[in-house]
Coordinates of C-alpha atoms and ligand atoms in Angstrom, one line a residue:
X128 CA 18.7 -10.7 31.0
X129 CA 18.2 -7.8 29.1
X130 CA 14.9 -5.9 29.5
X131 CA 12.9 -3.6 27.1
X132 CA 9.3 -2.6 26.6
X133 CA 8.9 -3.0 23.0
X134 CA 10.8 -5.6 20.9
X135 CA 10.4 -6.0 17.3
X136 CA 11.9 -8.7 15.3
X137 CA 12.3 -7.8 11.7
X138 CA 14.0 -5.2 9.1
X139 CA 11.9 -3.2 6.6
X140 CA 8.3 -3.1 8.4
X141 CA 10.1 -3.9 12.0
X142 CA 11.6 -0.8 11.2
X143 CA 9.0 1.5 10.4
X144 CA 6.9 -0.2 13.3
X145 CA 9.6 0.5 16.1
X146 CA 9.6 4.1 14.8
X147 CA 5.4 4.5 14.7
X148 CA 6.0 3.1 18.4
X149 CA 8.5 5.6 19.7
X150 CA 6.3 8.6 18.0
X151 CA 3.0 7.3 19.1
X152 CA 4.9 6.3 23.0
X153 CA 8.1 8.3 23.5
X154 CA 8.2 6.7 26.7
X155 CA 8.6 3.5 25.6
X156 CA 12.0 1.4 25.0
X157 CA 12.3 -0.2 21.5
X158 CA 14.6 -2.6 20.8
X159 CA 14.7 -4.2 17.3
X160 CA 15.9 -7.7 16.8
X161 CA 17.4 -8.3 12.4
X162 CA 18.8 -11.0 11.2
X163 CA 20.3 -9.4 8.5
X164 CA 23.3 -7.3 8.9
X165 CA 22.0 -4.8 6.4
X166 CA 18.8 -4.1 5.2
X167 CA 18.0 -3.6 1.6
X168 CA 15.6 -1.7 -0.1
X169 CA 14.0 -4.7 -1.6
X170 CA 11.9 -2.8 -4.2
X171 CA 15.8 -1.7 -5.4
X172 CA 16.7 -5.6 -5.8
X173 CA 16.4 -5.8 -9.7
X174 CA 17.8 -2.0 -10.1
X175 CA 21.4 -3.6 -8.1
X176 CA 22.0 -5.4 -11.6
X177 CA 22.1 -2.9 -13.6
X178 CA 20.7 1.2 -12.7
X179 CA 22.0 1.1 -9.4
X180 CA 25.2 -1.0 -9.6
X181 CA 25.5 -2.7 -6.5
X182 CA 24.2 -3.7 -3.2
X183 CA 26.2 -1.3 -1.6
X184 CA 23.7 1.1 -3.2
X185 CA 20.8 0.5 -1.9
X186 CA 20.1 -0.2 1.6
X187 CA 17.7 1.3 4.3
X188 CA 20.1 3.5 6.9
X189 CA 20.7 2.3 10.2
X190 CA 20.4 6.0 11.0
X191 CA 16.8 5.6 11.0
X192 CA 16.6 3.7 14.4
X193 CA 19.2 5.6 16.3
X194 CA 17.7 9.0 14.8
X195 CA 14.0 7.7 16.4
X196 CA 15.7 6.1 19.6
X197 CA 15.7 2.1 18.8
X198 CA 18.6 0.0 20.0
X199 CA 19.5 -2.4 17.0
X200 CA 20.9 -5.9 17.9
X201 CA 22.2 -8.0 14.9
X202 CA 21.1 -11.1 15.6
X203 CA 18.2 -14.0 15.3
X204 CA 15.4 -14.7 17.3
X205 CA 15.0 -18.7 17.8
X206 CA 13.0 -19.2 20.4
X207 CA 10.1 -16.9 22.0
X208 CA 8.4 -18.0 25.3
X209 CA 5.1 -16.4 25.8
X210 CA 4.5 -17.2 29.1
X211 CA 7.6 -16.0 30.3
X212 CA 7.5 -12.9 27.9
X213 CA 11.4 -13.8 26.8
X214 CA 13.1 -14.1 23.4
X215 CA 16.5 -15.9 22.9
X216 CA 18.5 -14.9 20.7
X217 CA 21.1 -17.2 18.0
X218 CA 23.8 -16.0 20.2
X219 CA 22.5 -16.8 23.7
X220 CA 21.1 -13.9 24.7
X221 CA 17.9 -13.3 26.3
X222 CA 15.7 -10.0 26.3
X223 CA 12.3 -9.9 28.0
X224 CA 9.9 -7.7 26.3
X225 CA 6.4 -5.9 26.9
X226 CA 5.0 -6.1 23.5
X227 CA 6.4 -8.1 20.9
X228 CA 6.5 -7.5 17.0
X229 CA 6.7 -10.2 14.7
X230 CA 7.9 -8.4 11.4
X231 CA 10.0 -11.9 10.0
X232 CA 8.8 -11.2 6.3
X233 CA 9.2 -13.5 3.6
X234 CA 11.5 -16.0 1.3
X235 CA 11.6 -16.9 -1.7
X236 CA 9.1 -20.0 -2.8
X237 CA 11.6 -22.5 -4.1
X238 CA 9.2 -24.8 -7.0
X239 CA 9.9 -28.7 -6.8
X240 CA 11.8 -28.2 -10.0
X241 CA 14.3 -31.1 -10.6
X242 CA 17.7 -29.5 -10.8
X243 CA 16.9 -26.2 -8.7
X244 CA 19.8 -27.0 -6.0
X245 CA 22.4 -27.0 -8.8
X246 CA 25.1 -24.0 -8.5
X247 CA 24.1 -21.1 -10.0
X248 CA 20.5 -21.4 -9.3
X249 CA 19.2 -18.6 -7.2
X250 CA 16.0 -17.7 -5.9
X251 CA 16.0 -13.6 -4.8
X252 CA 16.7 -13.8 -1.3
X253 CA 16.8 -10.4 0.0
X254 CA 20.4 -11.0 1.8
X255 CA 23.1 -8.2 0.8
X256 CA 26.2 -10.3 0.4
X257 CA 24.2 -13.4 -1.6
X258 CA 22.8 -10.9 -4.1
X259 CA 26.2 -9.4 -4.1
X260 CA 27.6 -13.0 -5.0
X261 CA 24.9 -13.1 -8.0
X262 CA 26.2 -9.8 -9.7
X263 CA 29.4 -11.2 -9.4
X264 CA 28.5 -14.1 -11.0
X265 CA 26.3 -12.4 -13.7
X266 CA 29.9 -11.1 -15.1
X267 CA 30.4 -14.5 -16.8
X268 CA 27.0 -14.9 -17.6
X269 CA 26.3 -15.6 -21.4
X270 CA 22.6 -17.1 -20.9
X271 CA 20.0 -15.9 -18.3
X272 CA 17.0 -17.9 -17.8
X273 CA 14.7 -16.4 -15.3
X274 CA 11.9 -18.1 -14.4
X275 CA 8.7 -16.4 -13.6
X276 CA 7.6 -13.4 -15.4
X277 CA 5.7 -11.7 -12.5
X278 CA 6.9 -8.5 -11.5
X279 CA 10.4 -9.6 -10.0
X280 CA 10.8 -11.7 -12.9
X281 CA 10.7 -8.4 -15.5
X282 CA 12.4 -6.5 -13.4
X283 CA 15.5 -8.3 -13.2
X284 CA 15.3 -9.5 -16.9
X285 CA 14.9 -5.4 -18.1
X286 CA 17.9 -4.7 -15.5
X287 CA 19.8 -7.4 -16.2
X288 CA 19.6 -6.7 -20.3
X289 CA 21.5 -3.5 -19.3
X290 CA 25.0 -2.7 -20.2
X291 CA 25.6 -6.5 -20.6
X292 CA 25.6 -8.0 -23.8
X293 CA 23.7 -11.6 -22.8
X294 CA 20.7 -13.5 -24.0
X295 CA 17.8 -12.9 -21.0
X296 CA 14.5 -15.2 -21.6
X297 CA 11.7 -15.0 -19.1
X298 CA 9.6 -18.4 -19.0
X299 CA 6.1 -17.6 -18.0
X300 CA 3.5 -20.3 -17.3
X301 CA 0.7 -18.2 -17.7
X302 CA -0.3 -16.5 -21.2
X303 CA 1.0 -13.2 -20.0
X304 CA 3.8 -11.9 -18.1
X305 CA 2.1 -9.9 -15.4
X306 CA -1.2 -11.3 -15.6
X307 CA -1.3 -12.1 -12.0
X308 CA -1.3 -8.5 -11.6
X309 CA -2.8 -6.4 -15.0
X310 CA -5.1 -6.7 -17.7
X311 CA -4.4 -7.8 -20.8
X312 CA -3.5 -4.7 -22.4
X313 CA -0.9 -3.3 -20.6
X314 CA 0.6 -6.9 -19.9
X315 CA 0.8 -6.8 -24.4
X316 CA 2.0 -3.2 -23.6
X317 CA 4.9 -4.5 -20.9
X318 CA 5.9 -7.3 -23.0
X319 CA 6.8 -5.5 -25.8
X320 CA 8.5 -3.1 -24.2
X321 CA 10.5 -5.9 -22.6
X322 CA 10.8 -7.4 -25.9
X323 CA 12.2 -4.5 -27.4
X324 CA 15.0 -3.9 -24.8
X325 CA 16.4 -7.5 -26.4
X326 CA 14.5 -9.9 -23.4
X327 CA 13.2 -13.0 -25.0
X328 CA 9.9 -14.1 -23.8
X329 CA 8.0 -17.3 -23.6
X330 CA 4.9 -17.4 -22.3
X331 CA 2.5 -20.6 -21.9
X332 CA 5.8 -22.5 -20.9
X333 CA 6.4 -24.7 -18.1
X334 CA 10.1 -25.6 -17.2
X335 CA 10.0 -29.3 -16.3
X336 CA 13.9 -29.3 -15.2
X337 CA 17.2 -27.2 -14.7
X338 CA 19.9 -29.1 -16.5
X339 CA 23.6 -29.8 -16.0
X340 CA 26.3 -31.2 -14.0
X341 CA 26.9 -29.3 -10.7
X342 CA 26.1 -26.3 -12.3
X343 CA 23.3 -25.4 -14.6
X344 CA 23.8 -25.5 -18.4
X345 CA 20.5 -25.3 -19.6
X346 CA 16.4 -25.2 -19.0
X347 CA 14.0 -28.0 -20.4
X348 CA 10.4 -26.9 -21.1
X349 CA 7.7 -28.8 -21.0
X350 CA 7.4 -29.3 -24.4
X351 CA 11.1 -30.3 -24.8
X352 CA 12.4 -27.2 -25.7
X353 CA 15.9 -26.6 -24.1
X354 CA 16.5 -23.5 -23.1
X355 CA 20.9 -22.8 -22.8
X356 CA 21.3 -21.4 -19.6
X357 CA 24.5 -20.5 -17.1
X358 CA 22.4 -18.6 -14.7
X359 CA 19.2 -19.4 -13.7
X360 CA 17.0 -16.8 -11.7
X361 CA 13.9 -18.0 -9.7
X362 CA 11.2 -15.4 -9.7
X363 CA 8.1 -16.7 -8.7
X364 CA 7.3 -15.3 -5.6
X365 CA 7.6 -15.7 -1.8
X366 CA 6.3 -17.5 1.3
X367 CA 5.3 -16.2 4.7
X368 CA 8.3 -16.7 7.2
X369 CA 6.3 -18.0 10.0
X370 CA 8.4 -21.2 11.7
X371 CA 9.6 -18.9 14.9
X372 CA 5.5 -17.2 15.1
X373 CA 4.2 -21.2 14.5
X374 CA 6.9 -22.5 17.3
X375 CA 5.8 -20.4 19.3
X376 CA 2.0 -21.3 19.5
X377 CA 0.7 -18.4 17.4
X378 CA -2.1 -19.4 15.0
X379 CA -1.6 -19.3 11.6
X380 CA -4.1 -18.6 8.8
X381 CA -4.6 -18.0 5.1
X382 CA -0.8 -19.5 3.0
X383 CA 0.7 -19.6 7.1
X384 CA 0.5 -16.0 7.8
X385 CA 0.4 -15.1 11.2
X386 CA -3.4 -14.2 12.4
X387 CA -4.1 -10.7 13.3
X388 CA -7.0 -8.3 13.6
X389 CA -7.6 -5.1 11.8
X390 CA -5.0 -3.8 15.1
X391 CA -2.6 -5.6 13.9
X392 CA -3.1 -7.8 17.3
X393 CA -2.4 -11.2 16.7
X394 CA -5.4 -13.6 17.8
X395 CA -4.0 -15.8 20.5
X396 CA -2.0 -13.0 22.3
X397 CA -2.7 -9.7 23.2
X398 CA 0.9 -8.7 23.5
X399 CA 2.4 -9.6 20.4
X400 CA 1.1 -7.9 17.2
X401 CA 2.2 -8.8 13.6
X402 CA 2.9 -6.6 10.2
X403 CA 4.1 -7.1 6.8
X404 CA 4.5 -10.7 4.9
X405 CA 4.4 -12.6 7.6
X406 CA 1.0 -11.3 8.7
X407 CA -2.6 -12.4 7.2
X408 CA -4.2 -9.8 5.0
X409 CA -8.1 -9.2 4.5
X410 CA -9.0 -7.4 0.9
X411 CA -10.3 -4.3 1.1
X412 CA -12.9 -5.3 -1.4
X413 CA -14.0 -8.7 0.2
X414 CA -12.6 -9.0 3.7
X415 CA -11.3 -12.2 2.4
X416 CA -7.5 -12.7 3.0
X417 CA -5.3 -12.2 0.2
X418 CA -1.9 -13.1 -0.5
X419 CA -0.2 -9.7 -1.7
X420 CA 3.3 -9.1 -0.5
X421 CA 4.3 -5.7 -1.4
X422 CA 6.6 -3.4 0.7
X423 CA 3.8 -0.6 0.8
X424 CA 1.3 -2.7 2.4
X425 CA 4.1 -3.6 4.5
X426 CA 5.1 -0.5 6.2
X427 CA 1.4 0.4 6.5
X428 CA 0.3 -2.2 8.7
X429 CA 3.5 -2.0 10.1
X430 CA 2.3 2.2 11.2
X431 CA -0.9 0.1 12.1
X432 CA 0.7 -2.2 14.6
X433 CA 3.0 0.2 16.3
X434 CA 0.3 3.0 16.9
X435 CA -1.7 0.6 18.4
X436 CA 0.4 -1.5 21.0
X437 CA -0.6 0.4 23.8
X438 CA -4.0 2.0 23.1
X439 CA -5.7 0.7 19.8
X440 CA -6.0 4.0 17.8
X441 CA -5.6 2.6 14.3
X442 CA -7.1 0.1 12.1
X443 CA -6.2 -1.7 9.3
X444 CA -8.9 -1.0 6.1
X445 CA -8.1 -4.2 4.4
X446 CA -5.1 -4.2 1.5
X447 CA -6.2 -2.1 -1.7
X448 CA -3.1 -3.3 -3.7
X449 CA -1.3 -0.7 -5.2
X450 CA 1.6 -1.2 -7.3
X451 CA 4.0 0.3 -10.0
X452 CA 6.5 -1.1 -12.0
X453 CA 8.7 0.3 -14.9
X454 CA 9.9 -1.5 -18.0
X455 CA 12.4 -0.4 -20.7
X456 CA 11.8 3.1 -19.8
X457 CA 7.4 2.9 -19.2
X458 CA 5.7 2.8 -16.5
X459 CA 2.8 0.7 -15.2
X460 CA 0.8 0.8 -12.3
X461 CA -2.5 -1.0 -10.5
X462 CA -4.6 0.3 -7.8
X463 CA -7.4 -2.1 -6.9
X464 CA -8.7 -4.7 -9.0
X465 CA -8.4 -5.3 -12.7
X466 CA -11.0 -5.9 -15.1
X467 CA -10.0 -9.6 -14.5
X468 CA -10.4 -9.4 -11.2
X469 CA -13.8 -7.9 -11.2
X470 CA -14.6 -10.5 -13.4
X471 CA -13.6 -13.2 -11.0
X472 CA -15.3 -11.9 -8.3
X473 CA -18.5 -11.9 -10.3
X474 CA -18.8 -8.0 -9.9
X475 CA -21.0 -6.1 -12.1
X476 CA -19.0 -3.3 -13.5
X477 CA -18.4 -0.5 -15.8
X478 CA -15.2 0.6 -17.4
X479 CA -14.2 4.1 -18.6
X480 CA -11.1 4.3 -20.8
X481 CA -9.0 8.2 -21.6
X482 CA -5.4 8.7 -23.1
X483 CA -4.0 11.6 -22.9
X484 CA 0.2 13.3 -23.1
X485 CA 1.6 13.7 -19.5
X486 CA 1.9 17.6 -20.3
X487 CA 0.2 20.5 -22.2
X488 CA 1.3 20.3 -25.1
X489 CA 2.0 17.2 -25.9
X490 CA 5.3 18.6 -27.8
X491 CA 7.0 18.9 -24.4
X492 CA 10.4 17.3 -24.7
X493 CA 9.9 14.0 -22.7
X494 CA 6.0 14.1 -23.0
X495 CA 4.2 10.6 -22.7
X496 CA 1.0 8.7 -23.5
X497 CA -0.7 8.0 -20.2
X498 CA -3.6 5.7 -20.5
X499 CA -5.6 5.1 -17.8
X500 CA -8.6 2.3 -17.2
X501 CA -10.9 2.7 -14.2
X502 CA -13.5 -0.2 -12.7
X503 CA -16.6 1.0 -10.8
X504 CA -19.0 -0.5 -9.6
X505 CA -22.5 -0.4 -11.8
X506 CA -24.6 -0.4 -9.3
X507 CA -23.3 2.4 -7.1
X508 CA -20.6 4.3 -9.2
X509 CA -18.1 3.7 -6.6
X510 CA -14.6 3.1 -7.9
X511 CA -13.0 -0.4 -7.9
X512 CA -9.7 -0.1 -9.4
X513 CA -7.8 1.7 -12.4
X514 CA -4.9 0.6 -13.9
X515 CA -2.2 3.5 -15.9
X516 CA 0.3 3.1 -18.4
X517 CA 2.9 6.1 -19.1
X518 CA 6.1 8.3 -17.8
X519 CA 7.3 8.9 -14.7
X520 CA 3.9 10.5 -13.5
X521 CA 2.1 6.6 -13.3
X522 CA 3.6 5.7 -9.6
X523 CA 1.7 9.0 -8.0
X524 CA -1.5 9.3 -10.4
X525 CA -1.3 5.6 -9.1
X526 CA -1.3 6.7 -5.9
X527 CA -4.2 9.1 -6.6
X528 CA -6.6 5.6 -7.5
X529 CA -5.7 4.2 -3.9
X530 CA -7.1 7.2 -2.2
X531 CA -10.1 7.3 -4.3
X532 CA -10.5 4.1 -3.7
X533 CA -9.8 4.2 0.1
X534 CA -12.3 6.4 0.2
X535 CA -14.8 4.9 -2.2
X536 CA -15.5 8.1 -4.2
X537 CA -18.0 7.4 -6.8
X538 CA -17.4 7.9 -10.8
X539 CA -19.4 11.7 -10.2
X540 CA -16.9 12.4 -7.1
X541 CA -14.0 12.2 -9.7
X542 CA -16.1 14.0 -12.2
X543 CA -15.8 17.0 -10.4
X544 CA -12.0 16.0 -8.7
X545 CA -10.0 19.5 -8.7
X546 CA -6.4 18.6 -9.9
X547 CA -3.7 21.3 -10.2
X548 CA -2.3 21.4 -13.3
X549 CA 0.9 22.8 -15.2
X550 CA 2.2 22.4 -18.8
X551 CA 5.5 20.8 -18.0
X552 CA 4.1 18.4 -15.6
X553 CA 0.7 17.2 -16.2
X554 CA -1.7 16.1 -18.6
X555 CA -4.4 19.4 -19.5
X556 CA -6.9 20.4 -17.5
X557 CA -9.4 19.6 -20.4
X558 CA -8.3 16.2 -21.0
X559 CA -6.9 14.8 -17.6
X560 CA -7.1 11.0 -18.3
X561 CA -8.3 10.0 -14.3
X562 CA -11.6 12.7 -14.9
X563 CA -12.0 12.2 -18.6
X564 CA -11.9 8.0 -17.7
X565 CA -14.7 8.4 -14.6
X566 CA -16.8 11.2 -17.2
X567 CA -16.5 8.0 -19.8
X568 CA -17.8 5.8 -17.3
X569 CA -20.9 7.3 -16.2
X570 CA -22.9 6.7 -19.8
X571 CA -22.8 3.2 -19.7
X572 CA -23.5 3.6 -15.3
X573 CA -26.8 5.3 -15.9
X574 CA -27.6 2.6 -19.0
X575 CA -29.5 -0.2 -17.5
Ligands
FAD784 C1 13.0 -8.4 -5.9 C2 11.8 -7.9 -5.2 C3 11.2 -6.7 -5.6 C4 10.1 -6.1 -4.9 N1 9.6 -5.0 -5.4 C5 8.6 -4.4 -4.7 C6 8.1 -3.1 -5.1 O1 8.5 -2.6 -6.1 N2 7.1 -2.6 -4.4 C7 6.6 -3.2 -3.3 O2 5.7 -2.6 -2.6 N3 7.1 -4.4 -2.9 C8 8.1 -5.0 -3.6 N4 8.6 -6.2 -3.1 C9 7.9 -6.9 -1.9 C10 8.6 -6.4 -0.7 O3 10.0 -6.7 -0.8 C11 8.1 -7.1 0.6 O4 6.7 -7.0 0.6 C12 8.7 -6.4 1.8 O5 10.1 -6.7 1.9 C13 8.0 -7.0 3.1 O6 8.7 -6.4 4.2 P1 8.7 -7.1 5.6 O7 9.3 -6.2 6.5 O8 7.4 -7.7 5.9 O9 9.6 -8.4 5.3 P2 11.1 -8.6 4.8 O10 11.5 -7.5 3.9 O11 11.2 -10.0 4.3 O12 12.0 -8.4 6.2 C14 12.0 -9.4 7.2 C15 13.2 -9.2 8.0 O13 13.1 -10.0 9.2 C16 14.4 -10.6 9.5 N5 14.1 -11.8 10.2 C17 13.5 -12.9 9.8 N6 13.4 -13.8 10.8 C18 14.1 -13.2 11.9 C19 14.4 -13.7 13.2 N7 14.0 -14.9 13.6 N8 15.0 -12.9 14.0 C20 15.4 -11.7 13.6 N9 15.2 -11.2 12.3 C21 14.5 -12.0 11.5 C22 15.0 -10.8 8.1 O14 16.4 -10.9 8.2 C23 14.5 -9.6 7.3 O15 15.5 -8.5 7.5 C24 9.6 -6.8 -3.8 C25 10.2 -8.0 -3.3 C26 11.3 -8.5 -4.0 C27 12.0 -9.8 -3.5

């Protein structure tokens, strides 16, 4: 049997907790157990069908783990004994561990949709040679339905738009693409944008079955619209994978994600810890558990968990929620809650709206509109959320929210925030849109 201190089962967040462990406890041995031959940057997914080109062309390096000292074994985990302290492995091998790291992730939620086993169907698994199979496929494509118009669901529909000449309509349940995740006005923003790179949209639509022999030919709506389709893409999100973490007798909580504590320490086991999708998240706003997935939170708790197997040093705040995204050429991002969410959450709050060019003077060459919305709280100023539409600039300025946020800086803390500043790569001093958005907000504060 082989024998280490430290095993990890998983790719992106097993990673980047096998290499917090080894710089937090140089002593230690790590060993990381992945499925997966290859692991892909799954952010990059969408950008394989059309910026990037390929699968081939966006991976995470195995470099990583020999550069930090982690022995990689390509294989599955099927069974894990907790008494014993031993994992087996698909191929018959055993290793007994120290601490264990469930890091299994996700897969994609498959809807009871009559017709979604046909050929040519596929949800977004994030497996290099299936996606591989899909842009090969895509080169006879004529009609791409995707359904879901989340953030995977835009993503592939603006990539997949590009260099091909095909018809690409996202069906959205909802009234909005992206509402799950913005406000109103920068999901109208995003869907014109999308609209305007040649994506058809149709929101407010249900698809009640994928059509056609073996293969798919078309999508029916529910209200009888057929859709043609030769490729169907599912894109409506993603499910804990939890069966191994379940068989062995950990408990599961909120959607099946693996317990844990703000250690990352799962509940019913002292030695095995948890990070990424197939753990439970509490809101940083509510403690409640939430059911974000995003690669960010990910490798965070993922720091979390391997900082702390052997002396609890770290603890998990609760997930903020931070994410960007970029459609036709603008990007959006969201740190916190929206405007919707605050609403849901029966918050009382004040909003403070700026727009600005992304340098000084706005003639630049490649200047661009940011807009920026922040939330706070009326009752104590402190900052809730803020959502940005613009260039490049959005997925840091982004960024920028989570921190004030993280910290809870108040409307008058970002009053008097001291940015640095320069013509060619930032809004101006006198009108940056993050300041001039809290200055907005604190009128309205102060009004009772
Ligand atoms: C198309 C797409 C786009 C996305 N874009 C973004 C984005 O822009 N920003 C963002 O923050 N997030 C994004 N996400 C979400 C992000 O991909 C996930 O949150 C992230 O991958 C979670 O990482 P993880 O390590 O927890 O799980 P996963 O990435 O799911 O990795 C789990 C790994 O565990 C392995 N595994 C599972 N079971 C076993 C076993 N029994 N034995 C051994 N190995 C096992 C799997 O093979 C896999 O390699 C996107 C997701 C998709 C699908």
């Amino acid at each position: 049997m082989k024998q280490t201190d430290v095993l990890v089962l998983g790719g992106l967040s097993g990673i980047t907790a096998g290499i917090s462990c080894r710089r937090h406890f140089p002593d230690k041995k790590v060993t990381l157990v992945r499925k997966e031959g290859t692991v892909l940057i799954p952010c990059g997914i969408p950008y394989i069908y059309g910026t990037v080109g390929g699968p081939q062309n966006n991976v995470v390096p195995d470099g990583l783990l020999e550069s930090n000292g982690i022995e990689l074994i390509k294989d599955e985990a099927v069974e894990v004994d907790r008494a014993k302290k031993v994992v087996t492995l698909k191929g018959g091998e055993t290793i007994s561990y120290d601490k264990l790291v469930f890091a299994t992730g996700s897969v994609p939620l498959i809807p009871p949709i009559p017709g979604v086993d046909k050929k040519n169907v596929f949800p977004v698994k994030k497996e290099f040679d299936y996606l591989g199979k899909v842009l090969d496929g895509m080169k006879s494509v004529k009609n791409l339905v995707i359904i879901g118009g989340g953030f995977i669901g835009v993503e592939f529909a603006d990539e997949c738009r590009k260099g091909r000449d095909i018809t690409v309509t996202v069906v959205e349940a909802l009234p909005r693409c992206l509402q799950m995740a913005m406000d109103d006005e920068f999901c109208a923003e995003a869907e014109t944008k999308l609209t305007e790179a040649g994506v058809k949209i149709l929101v407010n639509s249900k698809v009640e079955a994928i059509t056609g022999g073996d293969s798919v030919s078309g999508v029916r709506l529910a209200d009888g619209t057929e859709l043609k389709a030769d490729m169907v893409i599912l894109g409506i999100g993603a499910v804990p994978n939890t069966e191994l973490a379940k068989k062995s007798g950990l408990e599961l909580g909120y959607r099946n994600t693996i317990k844990v504590d703000r250690y990352m320490q799962s509940y019913n086991d002292p030695d095995v810890f948890a990070c990424g999708d197939c753990a439970e998240k509490p809101s940083f706003f509510t403690g409640r558990p939430i059911g974000v997935m995003l690669a960010s939170i990910a490798t965070s708790e993922a720091r979390i968990a391997g900082s702390n197997l052997y002396s609890m040093t770290h603890q998990n705040c609760g997930t903020v929620s931070v994410f960007s995204t970029m459609i036709n050429g603008r990007a959006f991002g969201v740190a916190g809650l929206t405007e919707r969410l605050a609403k849901s959450n029966a918050m009382r709050y004040v909003i403070g709206t700026a727009e600005s060019p992304d340098t000084h003077p706005g003639g630049m060459p490649n200047s661009c509109l940011t807009k920026v919305k922040l939330i706070f709280a009326k009752d104590t100023g402190v900052i809730l959320g803020g959502s940005i539409s613009g260039g490049k600039s959005v997925g840091e300025m982004t960024n920028v929210l989570s921190a004030c946020i993280m910290h809870r800086m108040t409307a008058d803390d970002i009053v008097q925030f001291q940015m640095g500043t320069h013509p060619a790569l930032t809004s101006s001093p006198i009108a940056y849109p993050i300041v001039t958005a809290a200055c907005k907000a604190l009128l309205p504060m102060r009004t009772k």
